[in-house]
GROMACS .gro file of C-alpha atoms in nm:
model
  278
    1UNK     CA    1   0.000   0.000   0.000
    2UNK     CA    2   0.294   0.242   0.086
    3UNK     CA    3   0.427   0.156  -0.266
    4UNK     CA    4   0.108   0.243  -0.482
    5UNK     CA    5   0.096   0.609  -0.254
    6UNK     CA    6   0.454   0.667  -0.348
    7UNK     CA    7   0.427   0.578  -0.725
    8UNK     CA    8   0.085   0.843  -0.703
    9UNK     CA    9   0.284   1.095  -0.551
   10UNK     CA   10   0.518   1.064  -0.812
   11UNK     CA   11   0.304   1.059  -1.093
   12UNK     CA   12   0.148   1.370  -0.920
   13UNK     CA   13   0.472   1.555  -0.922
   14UNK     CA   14   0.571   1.443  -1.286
   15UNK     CA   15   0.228   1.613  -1.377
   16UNK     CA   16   0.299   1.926  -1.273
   17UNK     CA   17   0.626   1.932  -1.381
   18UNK     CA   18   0.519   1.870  -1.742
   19UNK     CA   19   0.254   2.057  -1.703
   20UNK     CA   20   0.488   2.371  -1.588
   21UNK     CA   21   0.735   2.269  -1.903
   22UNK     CA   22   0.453   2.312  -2.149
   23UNK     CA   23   0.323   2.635  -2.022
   24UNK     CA   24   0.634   2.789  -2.029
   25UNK     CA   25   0.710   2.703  -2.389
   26UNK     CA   26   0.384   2.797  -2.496
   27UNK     CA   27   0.456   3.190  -2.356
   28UNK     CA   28   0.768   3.198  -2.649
   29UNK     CA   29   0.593   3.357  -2.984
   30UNK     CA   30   0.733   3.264  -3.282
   31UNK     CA   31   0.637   3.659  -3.379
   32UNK     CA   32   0.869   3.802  -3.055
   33UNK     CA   33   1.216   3.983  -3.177
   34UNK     CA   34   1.503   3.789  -3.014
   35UNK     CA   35   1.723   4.072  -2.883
   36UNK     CA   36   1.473   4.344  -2.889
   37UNK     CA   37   1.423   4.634  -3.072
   38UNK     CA   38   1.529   5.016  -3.124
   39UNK     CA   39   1.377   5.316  -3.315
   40UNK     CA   40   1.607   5.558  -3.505
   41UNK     CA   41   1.512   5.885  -3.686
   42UNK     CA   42   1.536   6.069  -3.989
   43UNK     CA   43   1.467   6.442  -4.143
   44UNK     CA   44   1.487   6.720  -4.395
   45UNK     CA   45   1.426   7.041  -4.373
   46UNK     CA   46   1.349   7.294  -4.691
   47UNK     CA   47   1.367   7.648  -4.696
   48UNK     CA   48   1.243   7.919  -5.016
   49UNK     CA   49   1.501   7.884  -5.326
   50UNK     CA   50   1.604   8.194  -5.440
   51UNK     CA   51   1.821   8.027  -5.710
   52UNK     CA   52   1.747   8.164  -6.068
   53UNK     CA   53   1.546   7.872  -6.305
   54UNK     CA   54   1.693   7.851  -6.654
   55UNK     CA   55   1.450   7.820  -6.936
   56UNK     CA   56   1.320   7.452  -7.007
   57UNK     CA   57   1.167   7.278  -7.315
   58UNK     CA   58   0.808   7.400  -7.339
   59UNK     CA   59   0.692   7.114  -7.523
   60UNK     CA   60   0.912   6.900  -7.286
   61UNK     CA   61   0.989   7.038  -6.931
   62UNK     CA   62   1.187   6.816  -6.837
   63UNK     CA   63   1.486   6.926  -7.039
   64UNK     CA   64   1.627   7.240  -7.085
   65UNK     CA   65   1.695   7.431  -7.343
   66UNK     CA   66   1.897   7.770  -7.455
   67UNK     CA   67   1.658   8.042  -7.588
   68UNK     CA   68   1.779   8.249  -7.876
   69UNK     CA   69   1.617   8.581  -7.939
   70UNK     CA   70   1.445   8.597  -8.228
   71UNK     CA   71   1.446   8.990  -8.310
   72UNK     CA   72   1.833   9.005  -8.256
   73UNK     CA   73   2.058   8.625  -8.270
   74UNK     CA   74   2.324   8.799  -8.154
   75UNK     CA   75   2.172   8.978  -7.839
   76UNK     CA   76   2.202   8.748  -7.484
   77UNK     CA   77   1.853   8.632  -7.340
   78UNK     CA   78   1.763   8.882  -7.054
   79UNK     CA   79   1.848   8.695  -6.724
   80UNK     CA   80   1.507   8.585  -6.519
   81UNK     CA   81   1.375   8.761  -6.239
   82UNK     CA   82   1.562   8.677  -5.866
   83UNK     CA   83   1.375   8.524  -5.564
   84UNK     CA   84   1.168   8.233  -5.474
   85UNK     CA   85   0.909   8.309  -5.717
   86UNK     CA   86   1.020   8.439  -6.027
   87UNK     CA   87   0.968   8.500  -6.408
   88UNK     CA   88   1.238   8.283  -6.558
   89UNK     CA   89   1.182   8.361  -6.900
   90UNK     CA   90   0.926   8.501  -7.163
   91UNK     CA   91   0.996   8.474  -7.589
   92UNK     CA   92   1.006   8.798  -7.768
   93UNK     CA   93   0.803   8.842  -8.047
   94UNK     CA   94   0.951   8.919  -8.434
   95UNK     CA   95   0.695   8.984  -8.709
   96UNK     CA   96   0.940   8.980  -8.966
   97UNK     CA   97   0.997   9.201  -9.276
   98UNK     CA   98   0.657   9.264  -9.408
   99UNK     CA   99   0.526   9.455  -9.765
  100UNK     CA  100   0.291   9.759  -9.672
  101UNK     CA  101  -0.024   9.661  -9.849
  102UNK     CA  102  -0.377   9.939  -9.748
  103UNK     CA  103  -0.575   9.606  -9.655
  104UNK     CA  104  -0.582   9.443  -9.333
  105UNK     CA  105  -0.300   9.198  -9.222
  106UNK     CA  106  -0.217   8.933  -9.030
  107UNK     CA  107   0.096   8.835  -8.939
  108UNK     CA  108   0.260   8.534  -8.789
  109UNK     CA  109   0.552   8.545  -8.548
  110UNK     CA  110   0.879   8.348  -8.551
  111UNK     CA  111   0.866   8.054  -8.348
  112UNK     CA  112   1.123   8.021  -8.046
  113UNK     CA  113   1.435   7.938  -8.163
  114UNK     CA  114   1.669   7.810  -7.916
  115UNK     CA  115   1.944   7.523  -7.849
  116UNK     CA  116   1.914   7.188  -7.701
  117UNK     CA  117   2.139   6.996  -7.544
  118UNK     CA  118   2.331   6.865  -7.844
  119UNK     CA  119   2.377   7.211  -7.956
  120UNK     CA  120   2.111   7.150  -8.219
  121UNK     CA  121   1.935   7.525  -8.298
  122UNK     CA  122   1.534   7.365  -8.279
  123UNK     CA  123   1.200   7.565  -8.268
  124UNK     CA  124   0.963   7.574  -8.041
  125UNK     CA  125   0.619   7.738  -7.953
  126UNK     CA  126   0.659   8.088  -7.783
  127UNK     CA  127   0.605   8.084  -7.408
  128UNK     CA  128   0.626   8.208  -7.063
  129UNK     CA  129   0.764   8.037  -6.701
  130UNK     CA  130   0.763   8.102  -6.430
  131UNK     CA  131   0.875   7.935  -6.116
  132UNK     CA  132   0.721   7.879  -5.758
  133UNK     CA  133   0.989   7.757  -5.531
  134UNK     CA  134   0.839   7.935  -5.195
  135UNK     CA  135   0.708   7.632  -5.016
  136UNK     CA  136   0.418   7.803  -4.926
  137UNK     CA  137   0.131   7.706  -5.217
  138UNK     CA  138   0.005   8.061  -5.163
  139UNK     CA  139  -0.040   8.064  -5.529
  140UNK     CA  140   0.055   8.366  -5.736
  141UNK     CA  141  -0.053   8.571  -6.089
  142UNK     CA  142   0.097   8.657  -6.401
  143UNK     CA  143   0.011   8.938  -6.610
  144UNK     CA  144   0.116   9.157  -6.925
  145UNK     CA  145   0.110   9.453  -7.051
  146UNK     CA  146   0.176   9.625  -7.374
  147UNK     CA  147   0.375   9.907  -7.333
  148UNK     CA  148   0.226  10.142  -7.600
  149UNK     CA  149   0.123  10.107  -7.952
  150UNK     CA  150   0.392   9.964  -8.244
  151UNK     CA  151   0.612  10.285  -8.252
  152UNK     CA  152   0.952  10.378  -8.438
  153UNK     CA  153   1.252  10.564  -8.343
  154UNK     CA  154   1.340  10.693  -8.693
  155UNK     CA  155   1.308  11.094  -8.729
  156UNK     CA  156   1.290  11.105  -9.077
  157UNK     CA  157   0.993  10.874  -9.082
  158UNK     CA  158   0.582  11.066  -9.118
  159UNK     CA  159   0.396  10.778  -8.943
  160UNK     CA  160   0.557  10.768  -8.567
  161UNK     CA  161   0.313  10.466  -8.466
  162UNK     CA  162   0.035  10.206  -8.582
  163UNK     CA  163  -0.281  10.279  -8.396
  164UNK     CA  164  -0.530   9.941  -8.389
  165UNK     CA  165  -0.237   9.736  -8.477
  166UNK     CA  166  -0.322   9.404  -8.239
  167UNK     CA  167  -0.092   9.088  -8.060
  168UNK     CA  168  -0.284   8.830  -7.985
  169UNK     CA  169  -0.126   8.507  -7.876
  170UNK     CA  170  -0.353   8.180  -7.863
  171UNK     CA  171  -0.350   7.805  -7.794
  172UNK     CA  172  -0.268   7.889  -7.409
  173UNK     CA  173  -0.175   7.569  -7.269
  174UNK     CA  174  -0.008   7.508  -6.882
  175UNK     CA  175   0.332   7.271  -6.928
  176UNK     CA  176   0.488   7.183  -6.673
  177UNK     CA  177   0.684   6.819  -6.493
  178UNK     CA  178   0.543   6.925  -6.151
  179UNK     CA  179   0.375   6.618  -5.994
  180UNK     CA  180   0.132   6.710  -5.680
  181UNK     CA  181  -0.004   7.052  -5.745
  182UNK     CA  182  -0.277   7.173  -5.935
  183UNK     CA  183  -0.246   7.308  -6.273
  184UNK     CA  184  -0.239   7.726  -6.282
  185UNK     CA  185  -0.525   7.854  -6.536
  186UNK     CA  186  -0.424   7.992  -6.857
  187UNK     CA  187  -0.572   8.203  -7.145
  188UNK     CA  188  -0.535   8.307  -7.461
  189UNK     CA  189  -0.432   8.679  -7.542
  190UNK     CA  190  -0.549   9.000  -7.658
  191UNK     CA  191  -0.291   9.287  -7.590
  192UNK     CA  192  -0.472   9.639  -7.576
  193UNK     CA  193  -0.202   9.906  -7.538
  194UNK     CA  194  -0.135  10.029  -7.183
  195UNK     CA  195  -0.358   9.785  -7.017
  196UNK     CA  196  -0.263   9.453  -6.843
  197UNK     CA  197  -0.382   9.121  -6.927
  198UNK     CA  198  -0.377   8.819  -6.724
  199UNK     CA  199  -0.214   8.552  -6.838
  200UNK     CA  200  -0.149   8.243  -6.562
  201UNK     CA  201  -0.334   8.228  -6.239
  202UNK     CA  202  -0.203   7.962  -5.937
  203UNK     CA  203  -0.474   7.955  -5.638
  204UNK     CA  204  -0.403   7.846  -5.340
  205UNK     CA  205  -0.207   7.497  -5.314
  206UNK     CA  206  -0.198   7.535  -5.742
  207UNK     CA  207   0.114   7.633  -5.971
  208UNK     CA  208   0.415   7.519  -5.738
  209UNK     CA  209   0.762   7.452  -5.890
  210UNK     CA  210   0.795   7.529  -6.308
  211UNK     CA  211   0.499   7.595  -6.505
  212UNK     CA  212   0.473   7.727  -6.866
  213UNK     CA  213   0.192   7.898  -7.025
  214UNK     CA  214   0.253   7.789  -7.398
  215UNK     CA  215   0.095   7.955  -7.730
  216UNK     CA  216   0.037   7.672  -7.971
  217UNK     CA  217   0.228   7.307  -8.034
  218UNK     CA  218   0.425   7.219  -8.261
  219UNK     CA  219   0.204   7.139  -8.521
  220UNK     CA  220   0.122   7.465  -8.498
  221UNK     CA  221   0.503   7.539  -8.623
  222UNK     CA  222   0.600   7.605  -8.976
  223UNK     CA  223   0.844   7.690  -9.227
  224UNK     CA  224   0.699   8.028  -9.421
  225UNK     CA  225   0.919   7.966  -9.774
  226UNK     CA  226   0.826   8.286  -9.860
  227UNK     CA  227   0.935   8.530  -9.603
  228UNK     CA  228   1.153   8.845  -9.652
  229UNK     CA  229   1.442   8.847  -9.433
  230UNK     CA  230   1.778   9.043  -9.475
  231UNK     CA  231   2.115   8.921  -9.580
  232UNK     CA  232   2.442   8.992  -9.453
  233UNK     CA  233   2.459   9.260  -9.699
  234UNK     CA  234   2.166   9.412  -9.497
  235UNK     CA  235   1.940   9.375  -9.856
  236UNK     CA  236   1.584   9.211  -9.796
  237UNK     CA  237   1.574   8.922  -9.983
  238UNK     CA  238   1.353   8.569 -10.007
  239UNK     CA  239   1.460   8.316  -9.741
  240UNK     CA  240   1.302   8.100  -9.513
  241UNK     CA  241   1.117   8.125  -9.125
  242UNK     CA  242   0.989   7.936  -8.884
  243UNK     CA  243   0.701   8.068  -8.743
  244UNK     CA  244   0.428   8.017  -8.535
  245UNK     CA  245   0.003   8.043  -8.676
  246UNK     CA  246  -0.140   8.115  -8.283
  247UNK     CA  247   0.101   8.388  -8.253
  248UNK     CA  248  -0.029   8.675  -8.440
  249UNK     CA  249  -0.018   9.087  -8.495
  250UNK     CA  250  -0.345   9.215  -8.696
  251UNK     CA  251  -0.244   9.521  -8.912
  252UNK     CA  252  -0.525   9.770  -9.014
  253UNK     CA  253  -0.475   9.861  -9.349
  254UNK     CA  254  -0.678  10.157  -9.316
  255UNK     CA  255  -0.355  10.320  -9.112
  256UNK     CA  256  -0.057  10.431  -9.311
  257UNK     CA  257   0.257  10.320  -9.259
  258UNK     CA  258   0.623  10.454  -9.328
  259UNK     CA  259   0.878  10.233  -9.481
  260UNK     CA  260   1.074  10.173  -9.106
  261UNK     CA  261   1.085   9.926  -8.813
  262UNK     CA  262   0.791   9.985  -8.533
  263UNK     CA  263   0.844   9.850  -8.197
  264UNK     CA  264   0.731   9.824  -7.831
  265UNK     CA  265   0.777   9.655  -7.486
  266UNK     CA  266   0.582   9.386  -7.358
  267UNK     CA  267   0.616   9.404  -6.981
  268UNK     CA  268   0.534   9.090  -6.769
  269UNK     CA  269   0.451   9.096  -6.383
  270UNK     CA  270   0.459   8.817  -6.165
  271UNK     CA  271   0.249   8.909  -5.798
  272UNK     CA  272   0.182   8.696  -5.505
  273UNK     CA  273  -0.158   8.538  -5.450
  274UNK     CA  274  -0.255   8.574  -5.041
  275UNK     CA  275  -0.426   8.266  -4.938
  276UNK     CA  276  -0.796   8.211  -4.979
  277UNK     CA  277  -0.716   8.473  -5.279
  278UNK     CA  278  -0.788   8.787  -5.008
   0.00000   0.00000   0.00000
């Protein structure tokens, strides 16, 4: 009898023993970290850029590109604007060598000539950029203004200026390789002499980094075979230009005109946008 109460004892004791073994290996997870683990950090901080932005490909912004002025090859593209937000660049506009006619006119401008990478002289649509490189998304406004009317220089000519002569630049589209911000709004032009016209609007959280406001595509580009354009010599001859059939100047032919060059400014003005747009 003392036998069979020791062997229950015993059995007793094994029993909780195994049971004790099993419950502590069922408290290891298989999804616990050996060794523990530690938390590290990371950061970066931006400030406003008030780096200049060169001029980029308006048909693609992702490469740029090295405007040449079409009036005058030989004259250095004004530098863009300083600051964190910033006109980079805007195309001036040549309407060539034209034949004074008493009916009304329109007449194309040259496309944007410029250089590519390669070195390669290629034409593009004429444009304006402009950069947003605040941080802020407080959106901004571009606008433009015709100085005065189409005037010339030359004393010895009767007709200082053409009155009712017209820009109008159309085909408006926004370009840009900004990913995450809205698009700014563009429109198509109609200049009117001493009076500015808006051109791209940003709202709020709209228009950050590089955006262009383009005037046509490039099927909108073409060679005119028939153009008038001087030689070395300074003699106006046939010859070839690229230009552009959304950038336009409307002649009245009702105005007389003097056998000269006519001219003016076209001044653009980049402003900040408060938010909310008070």
């Amino acid at each position: 009898m003392k036998n069979v109460q020791k062997f229950g004892k015993s059995a007793a004791i094994m029993a909780i023993l195994s049971s004790a073994i099993i419950g502590g290996v069922a408290t290891v997870s298989a999804d616990e970290t050996i060794g523990g683990e530690y938390k590290s950090h990371s950061a970066i901080q931006f400030v406003p850029n008030d780096d200049s932005t060169g001029p980029i490909d308006p048909i693609d912004p992702i490469e740029p590109i090295d405007p040449i002025d079409p009036i005058d090859p030989t004259e250095p593209i004004e530098p863009g604007t300083p600051g964190p937000l910033s006109i980079d660049f805007a195309s001036s506009l040549n309407f060539g060598i034209q034949k004074i006619t008493s009916t009304d006119e329109e007449y194309l401008a040259y496309s944007q000539p410029a250089k590519n990478a390669a070195g390669e002289v290629v034409y593009k649509p004429n444009y304006v950029q402009v950069t947003d490189n605040r941080g802020t998304a407080a959106g901004w406004n571009l606008s433009v203004t015709q100085t005065e009317d189409f005037k010339t220089t030359d004393d010895t000519a009767k007709n200082k200026t053409l009155p009712g002569a017209t820009i109008s630049l159309n085909g408006a589209t926004a370009v840009s390789a900004a990913t995450g911000t809205a698009s700014p709004e563009v429109k198509d032009l109609v200049l009117t002499p001493g009076q500015a016209t808006e051109v791209m609007t940003a709202a709020e959280n709209a228009g950050e980094g590089t955006w262009i406001s383009r005037f046509g595509n490039e099927t909108d580009l073409a060679d005119d075979t028939a153009a008038l354009v001087e030689d070395e010599n300074g003699e106006v001859v046939d010859g070839t230009i690229n230009k552009n059939k959304q950038v336009k100047l409307a002649v009245p032919g009702k105005i007389a005109k003097s056998a000269t060059e006519y001219k003016t400014d076209l001044v653009w003005t980049l402003s900040e946008v408060a938010p909310n747009g008070k």
